[in-house]
XYZ file of C-alpha atoms in Angstrom:
295
model
C 0.000 0.000 0.000
C 1.191 3.528 -0.771
C 1.993 6.081 1.878
C -1.226 8.042 1.343
C -3.322 4.878 1.303
C -1.833 3.892 4.656
C -2.645 7.360 5.961
C -6.297 6.993 4.992
C -6.445 3.553 6.625
C -5.025 4.969 9.861
C -7.477 7.899 9.740
C -10.479 5.615 9.213
C -9.346 3.296 12.000
C -8.998 6.278 14.341
C -12.479 7.556 13.472
C -14.162 4.177 13.958
C -12.389 3.688 17.295
C -13.243 7.246 18.411
C -16.902 6.450 17.669
C -16.764 3.250 19.729
C -15.106 5.281 22.478
C -17.972 7.789 22.396
C -20.539 4.991 22.790
C -18.619 3.546 25.735
C -18.333 7.017 27.300
C -22.093 7.529 27.007
C -22.823 4.150 28.595
C -20.410 4.648 31.488
C -21.274 8.340 31.907
C -24.943 7.395 32.278
C -24.127 5.141 35.254
C -21.145 6.819 36.902
C -19.923 10.412 37.422
C -18.407 11.701 34.152
C -15.419 13.104 36.079
C -14.657 9.623 37.420
C -14.965 8.061 33.946
C -12.720 10.735 32.415
C -10.115 10.324 35.186
C -9.706 6.560 34.665
C -9.566 7.089 30.918
C -6.968 9.833 31.343
C -4.717 7.693 33.531
C -4.454 5.208 30.652
C -3.924 8.065 28.190
C -1.101 9.524 30.332
C 0.627 6.127 30.525
C 0.365 5.882 26.722
C 1.781 9.410 26.243
C 4.732 8.704 28.553
C 5.432 5.404 26.764
C 5.442 7.116 23.357
C 7.754 9.854 24.646
C 10.089 7.290 26.206
C 10.289 5.310 22.949
C 10.677 8.386 20.734
C 14.080 9.085 19.112
C 14.589 12.121 21.375
C 13.852 10.168 24.557
C 11.671 11.033 27.552
C 13.885 13.734 29.061
C 14.302 15.707 25.824
C 10.606 15.340 24.968
C 9.633 16.826 28.339
C 11.566 20.052 27.613
C 9.179 22.832 26.536
C 9.666 26.463 25.575
C 6.019 27.291 26.335
C 5.359 25.803 29.815
C 2.365 27.991 30.676
C 0.583 27.239 27.411
C 1.345 23.532 27.783
C -0.144 23.623 31.277
C -3.225 25.404 29.947
C -3.657 22.799 27.192
C -3.164 19.982 29.685
C -5.875 21.285 32.004
C -8.275 22.286 29.245
C -8.582 18.918 27.490
C -9.686 16.776 30.472
C -12.196 19.477 31.402
C -13.519 19.364 27.835
C -13.763 15.567 27.971
C -15.850 15.757 31.153
C -18.182 18.263 29.470
C -18.491 16.065 26.368
C -19.216 12.872 28.333
C -21.887 14.784 30.255
C -23.300 16.031 26.939
C -23.450 12.474 25.578
C -25.542 11.393 28.559
C -27.797 14.465 28.758
C -28.184 15.548 25.117
C -27.356 12.318 23.290
C -24.599 11.099 20.995
C -26.061 12.283 17.700
C -26.966 15.841 18.721
C -23.728 16.290 20.680
C -21.558 15.175 17.765
C -23.528 17.397 15.385
C -22.651 20.435 17.503
C -19.062 19.277 18.143
C -18.613 19.053 14.359
C -18.651 22.870 14.357
C -15.252 23.001 16.100
C -13.320 24.040 12.924
C -15.764 26.947 12.534
C -15.018 28.137 16.073
C -11.276 27.664 15.482
C -11.504 29.957 12.446
C -13.405 32.558 14.485
C -10.974 32.455 17.415
C -7.889 32.486 15.200
C -8.530 36.149 14.437
C -8.285 37.599 17.975
C -5.964 34.926 19.416
C -3.594 34.240 16.510
C -3.935 37.519 14.653
C -4.965 35.746 11.449
C -6.889 37.534 8.722
C -10.027 35.871 7.412
C -11.236 36.717 3.907
C -14.792 36.801 2.600
C -14.719 33.135 1.555
C -13.980 31.868 5.044
C -16.387 34.425 6.529
C -19.087 32.965 4.277
C -18.233 29.448 5.450
C -18.215 30.565 9.101
C -21.632 32.207 8.674
C -23.073 29.088 7.014
C -21.620 26.915 9.768
C -23.099 29.096 12.513
C -26.495 28.961 10.799
C -26.137 25.176 10.848
C -25.361 25.241 14.574
C -28.452 27.392 15.212
C -30.584 24.862 13.329
C -29.169 22.018 15.427
C -29.796 23.966 18.626
C -33.487 24.287 17.733
C -34.967 20.781 17.510
C -38.206 19.900 15.733
C -40.394 21.735 18.267
C -38.540 24.986 17.567
C -37.651 25.638 21.221
C -34.118 26.086 22.503
C -32.961 23.554 25.109
C -30.496 24.728 27.755
C -28.867 21.273 27.801
C -27.574 21.945 24.294
C -25.149 24.453 25.810
C -23.103 21.467 27.029
C -21.885 20.237 23.609
C -21.613 23.869 22.484
C -19.287 24.546 25.416
C -17.372 21.377 24.527
C -16.883 22.589 20.945
C -15.683 26.015 22.112
C -13.308 24.470 24.670
C -11.788 22.175 22.066
C -11.434 25.114 19.675
C -9.421 26.979 22.323
C -7.378 23.812 22.876
C -6.683 23.669 19.124
C -5.636 27.333 19.086
C -3.230 26.841 22.013
C -1.862 23.752 20.257
C -1.110 25.883 17.192
C 0.650 28.424 19.396
C 2.897 25.884 21.152
C 3.655 24.140 17.837
C 5.709 27.205 16.888
C 8.283 26.238 19.538
C 7.589 22.662 20.711
C 7.436 19.372 18.822
C 4.194 17.442 18.396
C 5.522 14.715 20.708
C 6.254 17.265 23.442
C 2.713 18.623 23.185
C 1.266 15.110 23.249
C 3.354 14.299 26.341
C 2.110 17.352 28.220
C -1.476 16.725 27.137
C -1.373 13.327 28.821
C 0.717 14.040 31.905
C -0.668 17.456 32.876
C -4.214 16.356 32.078
C -3.926 13.245 34.255
C -2.480 15.288 37.129
C -5.180 17.966 36.832
C -8.158 15.619 36.743
C -6.665 13.529 39.569
C -7.049 16.557 41.852
C -10.829 16.429 41.359
C -11.710 12.905 40.246
C -11.200 11.058 43.585
C -14.043 13.119 45.105
C -16.343 11.456 42.554
C -14.982 7.947 43.015
C -17.462 5.179 42.300
C -17.392 1.394 42.446
C -17.699 -0.200 39.038
C -19.865 -3.260 38.605
C -18.287 -6.424 37.158
C -19.366 -5.935 33.525
C -18.588 -2.212 33.606
C -14.960 -2.933 34.475
C -14.730 -4.609 31.085
C -16.263 -1.552 29.387
C -13.912 0.766 31.295
C -10.852 -1.241 30.249
C -12.109 -1.194 26.661
C -12.575 2.593 26.919
C -8.955 3.000 28.044
C -7.681 0.766 25.234
C -9.728 2.555 22.559
C -8.594 5.930 23.909
C -4.941 5.017 23.372
C -5.455 3.268 20.027
C -7.523 6.092 18.525
C -4.870 8.687 19.348
C -2.093 6.439 18.050
C -3.823 5.874 14.704
C -4.638 9.582 14.398
C -0.988 10.481 14.985
C 0.032 7.997 12.288
C -2.571 9.465 9.915
C -1.258 13.000 10.411
C 2.283 11.714 9.840
C 1.259 10.603 6.341
C -1.515 13.038 5.341
C -2.185 16.779 5.480
C -4.883 18.033 7.823
C -6.995 18.993 4.805
C -7.131 15.297 3.832
C -7.896 14.021 7.339
C -10.494 16.599 8.410
C -13.274 15.579 5.965
C -12.931 11.972 7.122
C -13.444 12.957 10.765
C -17.032 13.916 9.944
C -17.746 10.210 9.525
C -17.739 10.214 13.320
C -20.974 12.213 13.185
C -22.530 9.580 10.912
C -21.391 6.715 13.144
C -22.558 8.555 16.278
C -25.986 9.080 14.704
C -26.245 5.380 13.810
C -25.260 4.324 17.347
C -27.505 6.930 18.915
C -30.566 5.727 17.004
C -29.960 1.959 17.024
C -28.379 1.449 20.472
C -29.535 4.350 22.626
C -32.942 5.052 21.053
C -32.228 8.658 20.072
C -34.285 10.539 17.492
C -32.927 12.582 14.593
C -34.826 15.747 13.698
C -34.985 17.438 10.301
C -33.340 20.542 11.796
C -30.440 18.465 13.097
C -29.842 16.731 9.750
C -29.987 19.980 7.755
C -27.867 21.822 10.313
C -25.299 19.017 10.331
C -24.983 19.152 6.537
C -24.328 22.902 6.721
C -21.791 22.504 9.534
C -19.906 19.698 7.773
C -19.777 21.536 4.430
C -18.638 24.760 6.116
C -16.023 22.912 8.179
C -14.522 21.129 5.185
C -14.362 24.362 3.195
C -12.815 26.251 6.134
C -10.023 23.698 6.576
C -9.373 23.588 2.816
C -9.286 27.383 2.583
C -6.864 27.631 5.509
C -4.512 25.299 3.647
C -4.778 27.368 0.457
C -3.953 30.566 2.353
C -1.058 28.910 4.216
C 0.470 27.613 0.981
C 0.075 31.017 -0.654
C 1.949 32.671 2.228
C 4.689 30.077 1.839
C 4.963 30.848 -1.890
C 3.610 27.421 -2.894
C 0.890 26.577 -5.434
C -2.607 26.291 -3.861
C -2.929 22.555 -4.434
């Protein structure tokens, strides 16, 4: 298989495993405190991050050296908090609706990149951002036409992950991807461990199996995504990630008995189209600044 073909295989594997992980998170989050579920999952993630750093060519000590310690700390605290919000959203709002709103993350990244990164956004990306926000508004108003306060949970999750993505871009100017991954795991595990024990719960026999599977899928999904980004540009990977919305909708309807509304489907189509265009346009602009052809 060619390099790009391998990249697509890794990306698809990551997306399928992320979707399974979301279903497991919803199941466990419905029966146990989301903070507790996220903490156990993060302990496994931290162990995986340390192992990768230790086995990297630079070694653990060199990987742990950062030029942006405060931003790395912020990223490390932000992601576990976002995971807790998302698990709560899965249990309260549902998988399908939550993923539909979370799919708007690239739109929020484009919006925040202006004040936080000083980037200029032209009329094409503004058009995509506007279309994406209209899609979000449609999703936030289900068939009855009334706004539900619970929908603020996945919206907050999308905004938090957008800020996480922006801070990741900032630290990438000085730190390697492996260093950022290391701090994401280690700082995140330390941060959530300060809160998680207060929500400790006793898992039933079968749920231990689901929790172990959640930890395994959490590590595997990140590993395959890293491999995908090693072989493909973000503009190639991003459209594939929207398959997670499709898989979440299928699981939500068939396993958890959720209902899809016309507003949600139409809004999701707008959000996905706007997100794909936004990522593609960012690549075009970046290549133009670098003096490269647009494609």
